Coordinates of C-alpha atoms and ligand atoms in Angstrom, one line a residue:
X99 CA 156.8 92.4 106.4
X100 CA 153.2 93.0 106.4
X101 CA 151.1 91.6 109.3
X102 CA 147.3 90.1 109.2
X103 CA 144.5 91.1 111.8
X104 CA 141.5 88.6 111.6
X105 CA 137.7 89.8 112.3
X106 CA 136.1 86.3 113.5
X107 CA 133.1 85.9 113.3
X108 CA 131.8 89.2 112.1
X109 CA 128.9 90.3 114.9
X110 CA 125.4 91.4 114.8
X111 CA 124.9 90.4 110.7
X112 CA 122.9 87.3 109.4
X113 CA 124.8 84.8 108.9
X114 CA 129.3 83.4 109.5
X115 CA 131.7 85.4 108.2
X116 CA 135.1 86.7 108.6
X117 CA 136.7 89.6 108.0
X118 CA 141.0 89.9 107.4
X119 CA 142.8 93.4 107.0
X120 CA 146.6 93.3 105.5
X121 CA 148.5 95.5 107.3
X122 CA 152.3 96.7 105.2
X123 CA 155.4 96.8 107.2
X124 CA 154.2 100.9 108.1
X125 CA 151.1 99.4 110.0
X126 CA 149.1 100.9 107.5
X127 CA 146.5 99.5 105.6
X128 CA 146.7 97.7 101.7
X129 CA 144.6 95.4 101.7
X130 CA 141.5 93.5 103.3
X131 CA 138.4 90.5 102.6
X132 CA 135.3 89.9 103.7
X133 CA 135.5 86.0 103.4
X134 CA 131.8 84.4 104.1
X135 CA 132.4 81.1 105.8
X136 CA 129.5 79.1 105.7
X137 CA 129.2 76.8 102.5
X138 CA 125.5 76.5 100.4
X139 CA 124.2 73.6 99.2
X140 CA 120.6 74.4 98.1
X141 CA 121.7 74.6 94.3
X142 CA 122.2 70.9 94.8
X143 CA 120.1 69.0 97.0
X144 CA 116.5 70.5 95.3
X145 CA 118.4 68.3 92.0
X146 CA 115.5 65.6 92.3
X147 CA 112.6 67.8 93.4
X148 CA 109.4 68.2 91.7
X149 CA 109.2 71.4 90.8
X150 CA 106.1 72.2 93.1
X151 CA 108.2 71.7 96.4
X152 CA 109.9 74.5 94.8
X153 CA 109.1 77.9 97.0
X154 CA 108.5 75.8 100.4
X155 CA 111.7 74.0 99.8
X156 CA 113.7 76.9 98.9
X157 CA 112.2 79.0 101.7
X158 CA 114.7 77.0 104.7
X159 CA 117.2 78.5 102.6
X160 CA 116.6 81.2 105.1
X161 CA 115.2 82.0 108.9
X162 CA 115.3 85.3 108.0
X163 CA 114.3 85.9 104.8
X164 CA 112.3 83.3 104.5
X165 CA 109.8 85.0 102.3
X166 CA 112.1 86.0 99.3
X167 CA 112.8 82.4 98.4
X168 CA 109.1 82.0 98.6
X169 CA 108.5 84.3 96.0
X170 CA 111.2 83.9 93.6
X171 CA 110.8 80.0 93.8
X172 CA 107.0 80.3 93.3
X173 CA 107.4 82.8 90.5
X174 CA 110.8 80.4 88.6
X175 CA 107.2 77.9 89.1
X176 CA 105.0 80.3 87.2
X177 CA 107.2 79.6 83.9
X178 CA 107.5 76.2 84.3
X179 CA 103.6 76.1 83.9
X180 CA 103.6 78.8 81.6
X181 CA 100.9 80.8 83.1
X182 CA 99.8 84.3 84.0
X183 CA 98.0 84.0 88.4
X184 CA 94.6 84.8 89.2
X185 CA 95.6 89.3 89.4
X186 CA 94.7 88.8 93.4
X187 CA 97.0 86.6 93.3
X188 CA 99.8 89.0 92.8
X189 CA 98.8 90.8 95.3
X190 CA 98.4 88.8 98.2
X191 CA 102.3 88.1 97.2
X192 CA 103.3 91.7 96.9
X193 CA 101.8 91.7 100.3
X194 CA 103.5 88.8 101.8
X195 CA 106.5 90.5 100.2
X196 CA 106.3 94.5 101.5
X197 CA 105.4 92.5 105.4
X198 CA 108.9 91.0 104.8
X199 CA 110.7 94.3 103.9
X200 CA 109.6 95.3 107.2
X201 CA 109.1 93.1 109.2
X202 CA 113.3 92.8 108.0
X203 CA 114.2 96.5 107.6
X204 CA 114.1 96.5 111.4
X205 CA 115.6 92.8 112.0
X206 CA 118.7 95.4 110.6
X207 CA 117.9 98.4 111.8
X208 CA 116.7 98.1 115.8
X209 CA 118.5 95.0 116.8
X210 CA 121.7 94.2 114.6
X211 CA 123.0 98.8 113.4
X212 CA 120.9 99.8 115.5
X213 CA 123.6 99.9 118.7
X214 CA 126.0 102.1 116.4
X215 CA 124.2 103.8 115.7
X216 CA 122.3 104.6 118.8
X217 CA 125.2 103.5 121.0
X218 CA 128.5 105.1 118.7
X219 CA 130.8 103.3 117.3
X220 CA 133.0 103.1 119.7
X221 CA 130.5 103.0 122.8
X222 CA 131.0 99.7 125.1
X223 CA 130.9 96.8 123.5
X224 CA 129.8 95.2 126.2
X225 CA 126.6 97.6 126.1
X226 CA 126.4 97.1 122.1
X227 CA 124.3 95.7 121.5
X228 CA 120.3 95.1 122.0
X229 CA 119.8 95.4 125.7
X230 CA 122.3 97.8 126.3
X231 CA 120.2 99.9 123.0
X232 CA 117.0 98.6 125.4
X233 CA 118.5 100.4 129.0
X234 CA 120.0 103.6 126.8
X235 CA 116.7 103.8 124.4
X236 CA 114.1 102.1 125.5
X237 CA 111.0 103.4 123.9
X238 CA 113.4 103.4 120.5
X239 CA 113.4 99.5 121.1
X240 CA 109.9 99.2 121.5
X241 CA 109.2 100.9 118.1
X242 CA 112.0 99.3 116.7
X243 CA 110.2 95.1 117.9
X244 CA 107.1 96.4 117.7
X245 CA 107.3 97.2 113.7
X246 CA 109.5 93.6 113.0
X247 CA 106.4 92.1 115.1
X248 CA 103.6 93.7 113.4
X249 CA 106.0 92.8 109.7
X250 CA 105.6 89.7 111.4
X251 CA 102.4 88.8 111.7
X252 CA 101.1 89.9 108.5
X253 CA 103.1 86.8 107.2
X254 CA 101.6 84.8 110.0
X255 CA 98.5 86.6 109.9
X256 CA 98.4 85.1 105.5
X257 CA 100.4 81.8 105.9
X258 CA 99.4 80.5 109.1
X259 CA 103.4 81.3 111.0
X260 CA 106.3 84.0 111.1
X261 CA 109.4 81.5 109.6
X262 CA 109.1 79.1 106.4
X263 CA 105.4 79.6 105.5
X264 CA 103.7 78.0 102.2
X265 CA 101.2 79.6 101.5
X266 CA 102.3 81.0 98.3
X267 CA 103.0 78.6 95.8
X268 CA 103.4 78.3 92.1
X269 CA 100.1 79.4 90.6
X270 CA 99.6 82.0 92.7
X271 CA 98.6 81.1 96.3
X272 CA 97.3 78.6 98.6
X273 CA 93.8 80.1 99.7
X274 CA 92.6 83.8 99.0
X275 CA 92.7 86.0 101.5
X276 CA 89.8 86.1 104.6
X277 CA 87.2 89.4 105.7
X278 CA 88.8 88.8 109.4
X279 CA 92.1 88.2 108.0
X280 CA 92.2 91.8 105.7
X281 CA 90.7 93.5 108.9
X282 CA 93.7 92.2 111.0
X283 CA 95.9 93.3 108.9
X284 CA 94.6 96.8 108.3
X285 CA 94.1 97.4 112.2
X286 CA 97.6 96.5 112.8
X287 CA 98.9 99.4 110.5
X288 CA 97.7 102.8 111.7
X289 CA 100.1 102.0 115.0
X290 CA 103.0 100.6 112.4
X291 CA 102.7 103.7 110.0
X292 CA 103.0 106.3 113.4
X293 CA 105.8 104.0 114.7
X294 CA 107.7 104.4 110.9
X295 CA 107.8 107.2 111.2
X296 CA 108.7 109.1 114.1
X297 CA 111.6 106.0 114.2
X298 CA 112.8 108.3 110.9
X299 CA 112.7 111.1 112.2
X300 CA 115.1 110.1 115.3
X301 CA 117.3 108.9 112.4
X302 CA 117.2 111.8 110.8
X303 CA 117.7 114.0 113.9
X304 CA 120.5 111.9 115.1
X305 CA 122.3 110.9 111.1
X306 CA 124.2 114.1 111.0
X307 CA 126.9 112.4 113.8
X308 CA 127.8 109.8 111.4
X309 CA 129.7 112.1 108.7
X310 CA 133.2 110.7 108.7
X311 CA 131.3 107.3 108.5
X312 CA 129.2 108.8 105.9
X313 CA 132.6 109.2 103.8
X314 CA 134.1 106.4 103.8
X315 CA 131.0 103.0 104.6
X316 CA 131.3 101.9 101.0
X317 CA 131.0 105.3 99.6
X318 CA 131.7 104.9 95.5
X319 CA 130.3 105.2 92.5
X320 CA 129.1 101.6 91.1
X321 CA 126.3 100.7 89.2
X322 CA 123.2 100.0 90.7
X323 CA 120.6 96.9 90.2
X324 CA 117.0 96.6 91.2
X325 CA 113.7 96.4 89.7
X326 CA 111.4 98.8 89.0
X327 CA 107.2 99.4 87.7
X328 CA 105.9 100.6 84.4
X329 CA 106.2 104.0 86.1
X330 CA 109.6 103.3 86.5
X331 CA 108.6 103.5 90.6
X332 CA 110.4 101.4 93.6
X333 CA 109.2 98.0 93.6
X334 CA 109.5 94.8 95.3
X335 CA 107.4 91.8 92.9
X336 CA 107.8 92.2 89.6
X337 CA 108.6 94.9 86.9
X338 CA 111.8 94.5 84.8
X339 CA 115.1 94.5 86.4
X340 CA 117.2 98.4 85.3
X341 CA 121.0 98.9 86.0
X342 CA 122.0 102.1 86.2
X343 CA 124.9 103.6 87.2
X344 CA 126.8 105.9 89.4
X345 CA 125.5 109.3 87.4
X346 CA 122.2 107.9 86.9
X347 CA 121.9 106.8 83.6
X348 CA 120.5 103.5 82.4
X349 CA 122.6 101.0 81.6
X350 CA 119.9 98.1 80.4
X351 CA 116.3 99.3 80.5
X352 CA 115.6 96.6 81.5
X353 CA 117.2 92.6 81.9
X354 CA 114.7 90.4 80.9
X355 CA 114.2 87.0 83.2
X356 CA 115.3 84.3 81.4
X357 CA 118.3 85.3 79.9
X358 CA 119.5 87.2 82.9
X359 CA 122.3 85.2 82.7
X360 CA 123.9 87.5 79.6
X361 CA 124.6 90.0 81.8
X362 CA 125.3 88.4 85.1
X363 CA 128.1 86.3 85.9
X364 CA 129.1 84.9 88.8
X365 CA 133.0 84.7 89.9
X366 CA 134.2 82.9 92.2
X367 CA 137.1 84.3 94.0
X368 CA 139.5 81.1 96.7
X369 CA 138.8 83.7 99.7
X370 CA 135.3 82.9 100.2
X371 CA 131.6 80.7 99.7
X372 CA 130.3 84.4 98.6
X373 CA 130.5 84.1 94.5
X374 CA 131.1 87.7 93.1
X375 CA 128.6 87.8 90.5
X376 CA 129.6 90.9 87.8
X377 CA 127.9 93.1 85.2
X378 CA 129.0 91.2 82.2
X379 CA 129.8 94.2 79.4
X380 CA 132.0 95.3 81.5
X381 CA 133.5 92.9 82.8
X382 CA 134.9 90.6 86.5
X383 CA 136.1 93.1 88.4
X384 CA 134.9 96.2 86.8
X385 CA 130.8 95.1 86.5
X386 CA 130.3 96.4 90.3
X387 CA 127.2 96.3 90.8
X388 CA 125.2 97.0 94.5
X389 CA 121.3 96.3 95.0
X390 CA 119.4 96.3 98.4
X391 CA 117.9 99.3 100.2
X392 CA 120.4 102.2 98.2
X393 CA 120.3 100.3 95.0
X394 CA 116.0 100.3 94.7
X395 CA 116.2 104.1 96.7
X396 CA 118.9 105.3 93.3
X397 CA 117.3 103.7 90.6
X398 CA 113.2 104.8 91.8
X399 CA 112.4 108.6 90.2
X400 CA 109.5 108.3 92.5
X401 CA 107.1 105.9 94.8
X402 CA 102.8 105.4 94.9
X403 CA 102.6 106.0 98.3
X404 CA 101.4 109.5 100.5
X405 CA 104.8 109.8 103.1
X406 CA 107.8 107.2 101.0
X407 CA 106.6 109.5 98.7
X408 CA 107.5 112.4 100.6
X409 CA 110.7 110.8 102.1
X410 CA 112.2 109.9 98.9
X411 CA 112.1 113.3 97.4
X412 CA 114.5 113.9 100.8
X413 CA 116.1 111.1 100.2
X414 CA 117.4 111.3 96.8
X415 CA 118.8 115.0 98.4
X416 CA 121.6 113.5 99.9
X417 CA 123.5 113.2 96.3
X418 CA 122.5 113.5 93.3
X419 CA 122.1 112.5 90.9
X420 CA 123.1 109.2 92.7
X421 CA 123.5 108.3 96.7
X422 CA 126.0 106.2 96.7
X423 CA 127.1 105.9 100.4
X424 CA 126.0 102.7 102.2
X425 CA 126.2 104.2 105.0
X426 CA 122.7 105.0 103.3
X427 CA 121.1 102.2 103.1
X428 CA 120.0 102.2 107.1
X429 CA 117.9 105.7 105.7
X430 CA 116.4 103.6 102.4
X431 CA 115.8 100.5 105.1
X432 CA 113.9 103.4 107.1
X433 CA 111.6 105.2 103.9
X434 CA 111.6 101.5 102.9
X435 CA 109.5 100.8 105.8
X436 CA 106.9 103.3 105.2
X437 CA 106.2 102.7 102.1
X438 CA 105.7 98.7 103.1
X439 CA 103.4 99.8 105.8
X440 CA 101.3 102.2 103.3
X441 CA 101.3 100.1 100.0
X442 CA 100.1 97.4 102.2
X443 CA 96.6 99.2 103.4
X444 CA 96.6 100.1 100.1
X445 CA 96.5 97.0 98.7
X446 CA 94.4 95.3 101.3
X447 CA 91.5 98.4 99.9
X448 CA 91.5 97.4 96.4
X449 CA 88.4 95.5 95.4
X450 CA 88.9 92.4 94.4
X451 CA 91.5 91.7 97.1
X452 CA 88.4 89.0 98.5
X453 CA 88.9 87.4 94.9
X454 CA 88.3 83.0 95.9
X455 CA 89.8 82.4 92.5
X456 CA 93.9 82.8 93.6
X457 CA 95.8 80.1 91.6
X458 CA 96.3 79.0 88.7
X459 CA 96.5 74.9 88.1
X460 CA 98.3 73.6 85.0
X461 CA 101.0 70.7 84.9
X462 CA 105.1 71.5 83.9
X463 CA 104.6 73.6 80.0
X464 CA 108.5 74.9 80.0
X465 CA 111.1 73.1 80.6
X466 CA 113.0 75.9 82.0
X467 CA 112.0 79.2 84.6
X468 CA 113.0 82.2 85.6
X469 CA 112.1 83.2 89.4
X470 CA 113.0 87.8 89.9
X471 CA 111.7 89.7 93.1
X472 CA 113.4 92.0 95.1
X473 CA 114.2 90.8 98.7
X474 CA 114.5 93.0 101.4
X475 CA 118.5 92.7 100.9
X476 CA 118.5 93.3 96.9
X477 CA 117.3 91.0 94.0
X478 CA 117.2 87.7 93.7
X479 CA 116.8 85.3 91.0
X480 CA 115.5 81.5 91.4
X481 CA 116.2 79.1 88.2
X482 CA 114.7 76.3 87.9
X483 CA 115.1 73.6 84.9
X484 CA 112.9 69.6 84.8
X485 CA 112.4 67.0 83.1
X486 CA 110.0 65.4 81.2
X487 CA 108.3 64.3 84.6
X488 CA 109.5 68.6 86.2
X489 CA 111.7 67.2 88.5
X490 CA 114.1 70.0 89.3
X491 CA 117.4 69.0 86.8
X492 CA 118.9 72.3 87.8
X493 CA 119.0 75.5 90.3
X494 CA 121.1 78.6 90.4
X495 CA 120.1 81.3 92.9
X496 CA 122.2 84.3 92.8
X497 CA 120.5 86.0 96.2
X498 CA 120.9 89.2 96.8
X499 CA 123.9 89.4 99.9
X500 CA 125.7 88.0 96.4
X501 CA 125.6 90.6 94.1
X502 CA 127.0 93.0 96.3
X503 CA 129.4 90.9 97.4
X504 CA 132.7 92.8 95.1
X505 CA 131.0 96.1 96.8
X506 CA 131.3 94.3 100.3
X507 CA 135.0 93.5 99.4
X508 CA 135.9 97.0 98.5
X509 CA 133.8 98.2 101.1
X510 CA 135.7 96.8 103.9
X511 CA 139.3 98.3 102.9
X512 CA 137.4 101.3 101.8
X513 CA 136.3 101.6 105.8
X514 CA 140.0 100.1 107.0
X515 CA 141.7 101.8 105.3
X516 CA 140.4 105.3 106.5
X517 CA 139.0 103.6 109.6
X518 CA 142.7 101.5 110.9
X519 CA 146.1 102.3 111.6
X520 CA 149.2 102.2 113.1
X521 CA 149.4 98.2 115.5
X522 CA 147.7 98.9 118.7
X523 CA 144.2 97.5 117.8
X524 CA 141.3 99.0 118.3
X525 CA 138.0 97.8 118.9
X526 CA 136.5 100.9 117.7
X527 CA 138.2 100.6 115.1
X528 CA 137.4 97.2 114.6
X529 CA 133.5 97.8 114.9
X530 CA 133.7 100.2 112.0
X531 CA 134.7 97.8 109.8
X532 CA 132.1 95.4 110.8
X533 CA 130.1 97.9 110.9
X534 CA 129.8 98.7 107.2
X535 CA 129.3 94.9 106.6
X536 CA 125.8 95.9 109.1
X537 CA 125.5 98.3 105.8
X538 CA 125.1 95.6 103.8
X539 CA 123.2 94.0 105.7
X540 CA 124.4 90.2 104.3
X541 CA 122.2 88.0 104.8
X542 CA 124.6 84.6 105.2
X543 CA 121.6 82.7 106.1
X544 CA 120.2 82.0 103.3
X545 CA 123.7 79.8 102.7
X546 CA 123.4 77.2 105.0
X547 CA 121.8 75.9 108.1
X548 CA 124.3 78.1 110.5
X549 CA 123.7 76.9 114.6
X550 CA 125.5 77.9 117.4
X551 CA 127.7 80.7 118.0
X552 CA 131.7 81.6 117.5
X553 CA 133.9 84.4 119.9
X554 CA 134.5 87.3 117.7
X555 CA 138.8 87.5 117.9
X556 CA 141.2 90.1 116.7
X557 CA 144.3 89.1 115.9
X558 CA 147.0 91.8 114.9
X559 CA 150.3 88.9 113.6
X560 CA 153.8 89.9 113.2
X561 CA 156.0 89.3 110.2
X562 CA 156.8 85.3 111.8
X563 CA 153.2 84.7 112.4
X564 CA 153.9 86.4 116.0
X565 CA 151.0 87.2 118.2
X566 CA 151.6 90.9 118.6
X567 CA 148.2 92.1 119.9
X568 CA 144.4 90.6 120.1
X569 CA 140.9 90.9 121.0
X570 CA 138.8 88.3 122.2
X571 CA 135.0 88.7 123.4
Ligands
MG880 MG1 124.4 81.0 92.5
NI881 NI1 118.1 84.9 104.1

């Protein structure tokens, strides 16, 4: 009779989830699942609201990546109004989106996953957190906190506040950039660039210690999806939604936003509140794909900034034609932080960045709109329908973490099979199972307003339900 190990709650991720690992009679792992235990309500609760409230309302979905929802929501509203937004507004939206990618990646790399990387997966759990990390590597933690702060400061300079800014609006942005704002942001960038380069060098130096994790943390062929620009380069705001396979072959060149439903299905599994999107032409669950930093770097042939382009080329040497290990999401995040800083600098130096025409005004001109953008964790899709009064009648959101649902489940099983053995639990084994989830960097807060913290309890149950072993954090 099989036994079950439950990791509840998964720690150092954004939101609430648990993992169950099923053992066979010999104590070997035969199945595992990642359960998201929060329920989202946003698709329903926005029904009946005026469409122009949607970006700001959707930003409330999440305290970590509000800007992503702001951007995807505003793009869906641009479609409802059937407007092309002013070029300067598009650049300003891009800057805010990149600032969020910077702050969110720094959060994952230093606060959430960082303790495992800098202290080791088997380090004392009492130390394996940001505070333990700060004691052991104060310089690294200072760099990481500063990088996150720069991203947050840019969001605040543009939007008036760090969390839930409402500056991105249907048709553009609410106010033009002033010279003072531009110069304040430009002044932050040289130091941020130095820190991003320094921390990336640190990461490349320690990455070699994780050969075993790199081999088993969600390391399998899958499809990858993400935006690319007109030249096939790294893109986070607009462009073409491309799907490639593990051999690097383009499967779909450009998914038209309005027709995403022909390509992406949303399956529901009984064990999780997170839906499992899949690539429809391949069916379920064979249509598993990954989104996020690793997927974006796999899809992008190049990127348009100096330092990040060099790092991207180096990254691509890790795997040819695609990098398959989910562990390399960490590496990809470092490269994207560098890109974000350089690209913000480029955009701020464009001639029209201070142009005061930053908003297209219009009433609804279409009954339906789809907005797609790259969130820190991957492709975000907002789809709205409105009635004749402009009130929302339907909203569908597919968030980055959802796209990765199938791959996260597969990855948890792979890590559990590799590291979890026998009837006696070792904390480090289970931390690796959590660690692969941290490599995906799910944002489950996008689903609900979960408050407080549940204690982590690991239980090993015998065939009769008897608790054989137990760890409490
Ligand atoms: Mg949905
Ligand atoms: Ni989020």
